[in-house]
Structure formats: structure tokens, C-alpha cells
Amino acid sequence: MDEKLHIGTLCVQAGYHPGKGESRQIPIIQSTTFKYDTSGQMGRLFDLEDSGYFYTRLQNPTNDTVAARIAALEGGVAAMLTSSGQAANFFACVNICEAGGHIVAAGNIYGGTFNLLGTSLRKLGIEVTFIDQNAPEEETRAAFRPETKLLFGETISNPGVEVLDIEKFAKIAHDNGVPLIVDNTFATPVHCRPFEWGADIVTHSTTKYMDGHGVAVGGAIVDSGNFDWEAHADKFPGLTTPDPSYHGLTYTKKFGKLAYITKATSQLMRDFGSIQSPQNAFYLGLGLQTLHVRVERHAQSALKVAEFLNNHPAVAWVHYPDLPGDKENERAKKYLPDGSCGVLAFALKGGREVDNKFMDALRLVTIETHVADCYTCILHPASHTHRQLTDEQLREAGIAPDLMRLSIGLEDPRDIITDLDRSINEALR
Ligand SMILES: *Cc1c(COP(=O)(O)O)cnc(C)c1O
């Protein structure tokens, strides 16, 4: 029933349809475990013969309801919640890539994901090649190896706000027999649904716009159900050959289009245990109900701020995908026709010293490592998150040393602009 509805209606209602006398809002099932009447009933659950709840580490009704809402928003067949965005990207990769496998990933992705792939997965025996997503297509294609299992990128990269050419990347992935995984955190399904452009799996840090209020850390993985694992069975034996830890069932044979999420739930969540708490899932569900209203405002306000900065003589450069003339603007018009996100990058003339004076002068805009919630906040990666890197290393990571990341919240944009303007003037004094 959810499929033909517009995105705003799905934000409010998808995944939860209470019956007579049931609670209007999604109930919080704050329970670790669930009760059964016979030993046989419980046994069938452990064999994945019956579906049902038995332990919240594997599944919980509140989490499943909210996951179903996210699946509907992305147009996927199934979704699961995780304790964080990091856990979502970790599971999304290791669900199909084991020791000996190889990943091709855009190099401009979120620093946490860059470390996850480049440091921690490497320690687990998974090789990673980072590519420049704007380099000629042959360079990306050349990064693939026989043991490559997936291609990874972000719809809008954090912190560089670069837009991924999803359609091109999906084609490259599929030509190499692997899925494209897209982290859609910054765009949200309100502004871009990567499955419509050929992506196979989408991940989220729900900590950002989906929650939207800076309340709960969380993540999600959504499967389009479109990737044909069986057609590349030799590459993905975890999905296409019997799982001895479940009495030899084969995920693709038993679960069809639900194979990927079922495996991630019943194997990875069982063993690695990064479940989102039902209380946090409830907050996420609340956040989703206003997602369409909020992200529209975030993008409108960010464009106003970007235009103000662009016209300010003390500003060295501004980068915001929706800004006419921006290097990402053509791609943004294609993939993000209704607006991109609330995050922009810019620098003041005069380098780090002026940047730091400016940030110290801010009153309404706060200095935070967070982004993408209702509060406007700013961060200077070279002085904060990436301060261990040299200017050269920063440039290699796609971050200009003078780049400040500004995340526009839901305050009145006039007040945000006033605070920025006053602080720029103070920094120049
Ligand atoms: C924040 C973020 C993550 C990590 O999410 P957490 O919820 O902080 O673990 C992953 N990807 C992107 C694009 C992010 O912005």
C-alpha cells in the first residue's frame, strides 16, 4: 500500500499501519526477549524456518517498523537498523566481502568510512583501492580486480559536498559483476533515491538528517533487491552457497530478494551485535516523520547562505552543489533536482588564521564535529577532525587546508547570515 504514495506521505506513515485500538505512534517495544509456548516453536525460529521475534539483538518490532519506513522511502525491498552509521557501512561491506576480497571506493568519502575501509578492513585482510570519483572512467575501471566485491561512494560526500555520478558508477560496478553501495546520508531519500539510478545497496548514518535533532546515533542498510547474486555466484559464496551456521541453508535460494538483508541480520548482527536500541529507533521514526519538511528547508537556507558568502568580498571560495556555476551544479541538477543538503564548504581570504578568528567570533553558529541536524554548526577539518594531517595529506584526502564545513540548521537563515557577516567583519579587524 505504501508504494504509490509521495515521499512526504511515506515519511509520515510508511511501515506502520495500526489496527483498531492500537497506538497511533510507533510503540517502543523495550524488551530484550520474546515469549514462546513450545520448545518446537523456539527451535523453528533458530532454524530460520519460522519468522518471529526472539531476541532484540537479531530483531525487534520497533526497529523493524522504522526500518520498513526507511526501505519504503528508498524504494528498497528490505532494510535493517544498526547502532551507528559506521556499523551500517561495516556490515554493508563485510556481508559480501571477506578476507582476500577487494573493495573499490571513492577517496572523498567521510573520514570515518575512509578509516574503516583503509585501516580496519585492511587489518581483516580486505584490500581497498581509493579512486578519484571525478577522474576519467578508465581509471576507475582499472582499479577493479578479479577479487573485487563492491564499489562504494557517497551521494554527496562529507565534507567536500561532491556529487557522485551514480548512474556511471552503477554501470562500472555492474560491468564488473559487483554491486554499487551508496552512502545516502547527506542527500536522504527525500532528495535522491540512488536505486532509481542503478545503485544496489544504500547505507545511512541516521544520526544526521534522518534523526535531525542531534538525539540518537544510528545507521541503516537498505537493499534494492535488484542485484543478481546468483548470476555472480562464484564471487558471493556467502549468499549463494550453504551457511553451515544455519544448518546449510542458502540465503539466495531460501530468501530470494531478501537474501542480503537476511544474511546481514541473521549472521552479522548475531555475531557482531551492533543493534540500535528500540528507544533510539523510536526517535529515528519521529525524525523521519518530518524529514521531507526539514531537508527542504535545510537546502533552501543553505542556498541563501551560499549566495551570501559567494557575494562577500572577504570569502575566498564557496562550494555548494545548488549554487549556479558551482563545479557540481550540473550533476546536482540531475541527481538532486529538488535541492541537495544543508552542508556547504567555504574559505575566507587570509587562510587559517583568519578562519580561526572568524570561528571564535561566532555566537549563533556553534563549533561542533557534528553536521546535518537542526543546529547550524561549523568545523575546520584542518584544525579539528584532520589536525594530524599535513596540508599535502589534506589535499590528498580531497580537503583544502582552508576548507570550513558549515552545516546549515533550521534557524531563520537571516539570523545565520547576520552572525556570519558580523564574525567575518570581526575576523578582518
Ligand atoms: C557521520 C557519517 C557516517 C558515520 O555515521 P555515525 O552514525 O557517526 O557512525 C557515515 N557516513 C557519512 C556520510 C556520515 O556523514
XYZ file of C-alpha atoms and ligand atoms in Angstrom:
444
model
C 0.000 0.000 0.000
C 2.961 2.341 0.573
C 4.387 2.170 -2.920
C 2.318 4.652 -4.902
C 2.376 7.379 -2.271
C 4.522 10.503 -2.463
C 7.670 10.734 -0.389
C 6.191 13.132 2.188
C 3.348 10.746 2.943
C 5.790 7.855 3.234
C 7.858 9.876 5.740
C 4.814 10.231 7.986
C 3.124 6.864 7.561
C 5.166 4.172 5.829
C 5.908 0.982 7.701
C 3.322 1.426 10.421
C -0.388 0.880 9.980
C -2.021 0.341 13.390
C -5.212 -1.636 13.723
C -8.306 -0.860 15.769
C -7.442 0.432 19.217
C -3.679 0.249 18.643
C -1.317 3.094 19.401
C -1.223 5.818 16.728
C 2.513 6.389 17.194
C 5.005 3.545 16.726
C 5.168 1.699 20.065
C 8.549 1.263 21.757
C 8.981 -2.440 22.444
C 11.679 -2.048 25.073
C 12.216 -5.751 25.618
C 15.280 -7.908 25.082
C 13.355 -11.100 24.568
C 10.055 -12.602 23.459
C 7.988 -15.478 24.829
C 7.017 -18.813 23.181
C 4.775 -21.686 24.233
C 6.550 -24.761 22.954
C 10.126 -25.891 22.519
C 9.370 -26.639 18.870
C 8.259 -23.075 18.174
C 11.553 -21.758 19.506
C 13.553 -24.349 17.574
C 11.978 -23.376 14.266
C 12.945 -19.729 14.846
C 16.593 -20.713 15.271
C 16.457 -22.712 12.059
C 15.031 -19.635 10.273
C 12.069 -21.911 9.427
C 9.539 -19.609 11.125
C 9.818 -15.853 11.326
C 9.251 -14.232 14.668
C 10.968 -12.235 17.355
C 13.120 -13.983 19.890
C 15.994 -11.716 20.872
C 16.377 -7.977 20.210
C 19.999 -8.327 19.057
C 18.565 -10.026 15.956
C 15.231 -8.315 15.550
C 12.879 -6.029 17.434
C 9.403 -4.842 16.370
C 10.135 -1.124 16.891
C 13.353 -1.362 14.886
C 11.679 -3.364 12.123
C 8.874 -0.831 11.802
C 11.303 2.053 11.444
C 13.489 0.033 9.062
C 10.404 -0.664 6.925
C 9.755 3.088 6.754
C 13.320 3.689 5.528
C 13.006 0.844 2.990
C 9.813 2.453 1.649
C 11.490 5.871 1.414
C 14.421 4.463 -0.562
C 12.208 2.202 -2.675
C 14.036 -0.903 -1.440
C 12.803 -4.397 -0.630
C 14.220 -4.585 2.912
C 16.207 -2.592 5.438
C 17.857 -3.060 8.798
C 18.870 -0.633 11.504
C 22.332 -0.609 13.055
C 23.769 1.091 16.132
C 25.603 3.714 14.033
C 26.424 4.748 10.504
C 29.841 3.170 10.979
C 28.210 -0.179 11.775
C 25.966 0.194 8.711
C 28.900 0.685 6.339
C 30.897 -2.066 8.060
C 28.069 -4.605 7.739
C 27.159 -3.480 4.223
C 30.703 -4.326 3.101
C 31.591 -7.421 5.108
C 28.230 -9.015 4.283
C 29.665 -9.668 0.807
C 33.415 -9.134 1.189
C 35.635 -11.364 3.305
C 39.388 -11.716 3.838
C 41.013 -11.951 0.415
C 38.368 -9.710 -1.107
C 38.859 -6.236 -2.528
C 36.838 -3.014 -2.470
C 36.975 -0.027 -4.824
C 35.867 3.174 -3.081
C 35.737 6.866 -3.824
C 38.551 8.590 -1.942
C 36.499 11.635 -0.920
C 34.175 9.721 1.442
C 33.552 10.547 5.102
C 36.742 10.266 7.198
C 35.263 7.578 9.433
C 34.411 5.396 6.450
C 37.825 6.098 4.908
C 39.431 4.759 8.104
C 37.014 1.829 8.325
C 37.908 0.680 4.822
C 41.533 1.792 4.630
C 42.651 0.775 8.116
C 40.315 -1.644 9.884
C 39.087 -3.708 6.932
C 42.687 -3.917 5.710
C 43.617 -5.455 9.068
C 40.876 -8.035 8.442
C 42.516 -8.985 5.156
C 40.336 -6.931 2.808
C 42.199 -4.811 0.260
C 40.871 -1.383 -0.675
C 41.662 0.868 -3.634
C 40.590 4.502 -3.304
C 39.863 6.294 -6.556
C 39.161 9.902 -7.513
C 35.466 9.846 -8.411
C 35.965 12.661 -10.917
C 38.917 11.016 -12.662
C 38.420 9.614 -16.183
C 36.259 6.487 -16.235
C 39.177 4.270 -17.350
C 40.961 4.996 -14.070
C 38.006 3.711 -12.053
C 37.655 0.665 -14.277
C 41.378 -0.068 -13.971
C 41.047 -0.299 -10.170
C 38.932 -3.483 -10.412
C 40.473 -6.914 -9.794
C 39.069 -10.437 -10.111
C 38.532 -10.464 -6.324
C 36.734 -7.084 -6.190
C 33.368 -7.445 -4.423
C 31.856 -3.974 -4.420
C 32.127 -0.330 -5.448
C 31.460 2.298 -2.783
C 30.695 6.046 -2.848
C 28.615 8.787 -1.210
C 25.729 10.561 -2.978
C 27.045 13.842 -1.537
C 30.475 13.488 0.024
C 31.239 14.621 3.568
C 32.913 17.159 3.980
C 33.682 18.075 0.334
C 29.976 18.077 -0.771
C 30.836 16.482 -4.123
C 28.013 14.747 -6.003
C 28.546 11.150 -7.144
C 27.719 10.263 -10.755
C 25.615 7.340 -9.540
C 24.440 6.181 -12.944
C 28.019 5.985 -14.258
C 29.282 4.273 -11.127
C 26.433 1.721 -11.213
C 27.328 0.844 -14.779
C 31.021 0.417 -13.935
C 30.125 -1.777 -10.947
C 27.701 -3.931 -12.937
C 30.138 -4.330 -15.847
C 32.495 -5.812 -13.246
C 29.828 -8.095 -11.754
C 29.615 -6.326 -8.396
C 27.035 -4.127 -6.641
C 27.287 -0.369 -6.109
C 26.868 0.635 -2.458
C 25.967 4.278 -1.914
C 26.027 6.106 1.408
C 22.993 8.385 1.019
C 23.318 10.159 4.381
C 23.600 13.751 3.151
C 21.021 13.620 0.363
C 18.431 11.499 2.215
C 15.810 9.662 0.124
C 13.784 12.875 0.028
C 16.326 14.456 -2.315
C 17.852 11.407 -4.025
C 16.916 7.758 -4.277
C 20.103 6.069 -5.551
C 18.207 2.880 -6.529
C 16.464 4.876 -9.276
C 19.934 5.455 -10.798
C 21.115 1.855 -10.549
C 22.689 1.659 -7.076
C 22.099 -1.722 -5.429
C 22.526 -1.070 -1.716
C 22.138 2.156 0.230
C 23.535 2.962 3.669
C 22.780 5.770 6.102
C 24.144 7.408 9.157
C 20.667 8.070 10.562
C 22.464 10.208 13.156
C 22.313 13.038 10.616
C 19.193 14.369 8.847
C 17.017 11.311 9.456
C 17.150 11.849 13.214
C 17.721 15.527 12.544
C 17.747 16.764 16.133
C 21.119 15.544 17.398
C 19.443 12.957 19.635
C 20.485 9.421 18.691
C 23.427 7.812 16.901
C 22.215 5.202 14.418
C 22.559 3.665 10.975
C 20.609 1.797 8.331
C 21.243 -0.507 5.367
C 18.693 -0.805 2.565
C 18.713 -3.375 -0.230
C 17.108 -2.642 -3.602
C 16.719 -6.372 -4.199
C 17.992 -5.741 -7.733
C 21.478 -7.243 -7.687
C 21.519 -10.776 -9.069
C 23.830 -12.610 -6.642
C 23.171 -15.940 -8.315
C 24.414 -14.578 -11.653
C 27.784 -13.962 -9.952
C 27.571 -16.892 -7.566
C 31.320 -17.550 -7.523
C 32.006 -14.014 -6.297
C 29.469 -14.129 -3.459
C 29.608 -17.626 -1.923
C 28.369 -16.288 1.427
C 24.996 -15.646 -0.174
C 24.862 -18.397 -2.778
C 26.295 -21.471 -1.000
C 25.075 -23.237 2.168
C 25.669 -21.490 5.519
C 26.873 -24.169 7.960
C 25.920 -21.936 10.911
C 22.282 -22.253 9.792
C 22.161 -25.984 9.014
C 23.264 -25.433 5.456
C 20.578 -23.092 4.200
C 21.476 -20.951 1.182
C 20.331 -17.341 1.536
C 19.588 -16.655 -2.125
C 17.633 -19.909 -2.506
C 15.607 -19.537 0.666
C 15.056 -15.770 0.781
C 15.306 -14.572 -2.850
C 15.354 -10.779 -2.959
C 15.603 -10.638 0.834
C 18.839 -12.683 0.891
C 21.269 -9.822 1.519
C 19.434 -8.237 4.463
C 18.506 -11.627 5.931
C 22.156 -12.665 5.933
C 23.259 -9.363 7.459
C 20.672 -9.749 10.213
C 20.921 -13.423 10.973
C 24.702 -13.754 10.608
C 26.413 -10.378 11.115
C 24.072 -8.946 13.725
C 24.059 -12.305 15.501
C 27.861 -12.367 15.652
C 28.917 -8.712 15.774
C 25.885 -7.337 17.633
C 25.527 -3.691 16.683
C 21.810 -3.330 17.197
C 20.111 0.034 17.527
C 18.203 0.343 20.802
C 14.418 0.379 20.358
C 14.329 3.742 22.160
C 16.726 5.210 19.569
C 14.733 3.605 16.748
C 11.669 5.397 18.123
C 13.480 8.763 17.986
C 14.547 7.931 14.439
C 10.949 7.144 13.484
C 9.890 10.544 14.860
C 12.662 12.263 12.914
C 11.579 10.555 9.696
C 8.068 11.953 10.074
C 9.343 15.486 9.433
C 12.289 14.610 7.170
C 10.671 15.929 3.974
C 9.772 19.245 5.617
C 13.180 19.695 7.206
C 15.534 18.791 4.369
C 13.696 21.148 2.027
C 14.302 23.994 4.489
C 17.916 22.939 5.144
C 18.656 23.158 1.412
C 16.771 26.436 0.879
C 18.600 28.096 3.758
C 21.965 26.685 2.696
C 21.480 28.151 -0.781
C 20.734 31.572 0.748
C 23.865 31.350 2.893
C 25.936 30.118 -0.071
C 24.739 33.094 -2.140
C 25.594 35.484 0.701
C 29.098 34.027 1.043
C 29.590 33.962 -2.714
C 28.936 37.704 -2.891
C 31.094 38.569 0.128
C 34.444 40.171 -0.763
C 36.271 38.519 2.169
C 35.324 34.998 1.030
C 37.985 33.156 -0.999
C 35.668 30.491 -2.379
C 32.322 28.756 -1.693
C 31.333 25.305 -2.724
C 27.669 24.290 -2.603
C 26.184 21.976 -5.239
C 22.975 24.013 -5.711
C 24.846 27.260 -6.332
C 24.623 28.194 -10.047
C 28.101 27.974 -11.555
C 29.369 25.554 -8.893
C 31.550 22.754 -10.284
C 28.973 20.205 -9.065
C 25.910 22.138 -10.220
C 25.188 20.176 -13.420
C 25.404 16.860 -11.596
C 23.316 18.249 -8.726
C 20.581 19.270 -11.181
C 20.467 15.709 -12.476
C 20.596 13.769 -9.206
C 19.263 16.357 -6.735
C 16.678 18.387 -8.677
C 14.805 19.449 -5.531
C 17.932 20.572 -3.665
C 20.979 18.862 -2.189
C 21.535 19.260 1.550
C 22.311 21.837 4.219
C 26.073 21.437 4.164
C 28.444 23.735 2.318
C 32.176 24.312 2.237
C 33.943 27.658 2.044
C 37.118 29.535 2.956
C 37.951 33.084 3.895
C 40.775 35.018 2.295
C 43.785 35.052 4.602
C 43.982 31.341 5.439
C 43.829 29.506 8.734
C 44.496 32.482 10.983
C 41.502 34.435 9.687
C 39.391 31.246 9.679
C 40.112 30.697 13.357
C 39.397 34.325 14.345
C 36.146 34.097 12.417
C 35.053 30.877 14.140
C 35.866 32.325 17.571
C 33.663 35.338 16.829
C 30.556 33.273 16.003
C 27.693 33.387 18.517
C 24.690 31.668 16.931
C 26.691 29.219 14.815
C 28.492 26.737 17.065
C 31.725 24.795 16.610
C 30.855 21.078 16.531
C 32.123 17.894 14.951
C 28.526 17.063 14.044
C 26.621 18.012 10.895
C 23.180 17.725 9.402
C 20.839 18.462 12.261
C 18.679 21.411 13.323
C 21.586 23.435 14.746
C 23.846 25.438 12.455
C 27.415 24.419 13.136
C 30.870 24.789 11.690
C 34.083 22.797 11.606
C 37.534 23.422 10.190
C 38.838 19.911 9.358
C 42.492 21.059 9.187
C 42.269 22.411 12.768
C 39.856 19.817 14.171
C 38.990 16.373 12.762
C 42.040 16.096 10.494
C 44.580 18.104 12.532
C 47.170 15.304 12.442
C 47.459 15.628 8.646
C 49.864 17.905 6.752
C 48.457 20.280 4.132
C 49.634 17.873 1.460
C 47.901 14.906 3.101
C 44.759 17.016 3.455
C 44.735 17.745 -0.258
C 45.186 14.048 -0.986
C 42.057 13.373 1.117
C 40.235 15.934 -1.032
C 40.127 18.556 1.727
C 41.545 22.017 1.071
C 43.569 23.170 4.127
C 41.453 26.335 4.394
C 38.104 24.491 3.956
C 35.467 25.169 6.603
C 32.429 22.911 6.652
C 29.259 24.798 7.508
C 26.102 22.813 8.256
C 23.021 24.988 7.991
C 20.363 24.155 10.565
C 16.730 25.139 10.853
C 17.201 28.576 12.426
C 15.978 31.560 10.405
C 18.592 31.997 7.647
C 18.570 35.766 8.201
C 19.951 35.268 11.705
C 22.570 32.799 10.440
C 23.714 35.295 7.797
C 23.848 38.121 10.349
C 26.078 36.019 12.625
C 28.372 35.046 9.740
C 28.599 38.623 8.463
C 29.423 40.089 11.884
C 32.021 37.383 12.559
C 33.726 37.851 9.182
C 33.997 41.582 9.892
C 35.451 40.904 13.350
C 37.967 38.436 11.924
C 39.208 41.040 9.449
C 39.679 43.773 12.060
C 28.503 10.596 10.043
C 28.639 9.791 8.837
C 28.910 8.409 8.906
C 29.145 7.689 10.214
O 27.963 7.649 10.936
P 27.882 7.541 12.539
O 26.420 7.495 12.764
O 28.567 8.738 13.099
O 28.574 6.264 12.923
C 28.971 7.699 7.719
N 28.799 8.308 6.523
C 28.556 9.639 6.433
C 28.369 10.247 5.088
C 28.462 10.423 7.575
O 28.228 11.739 7.467
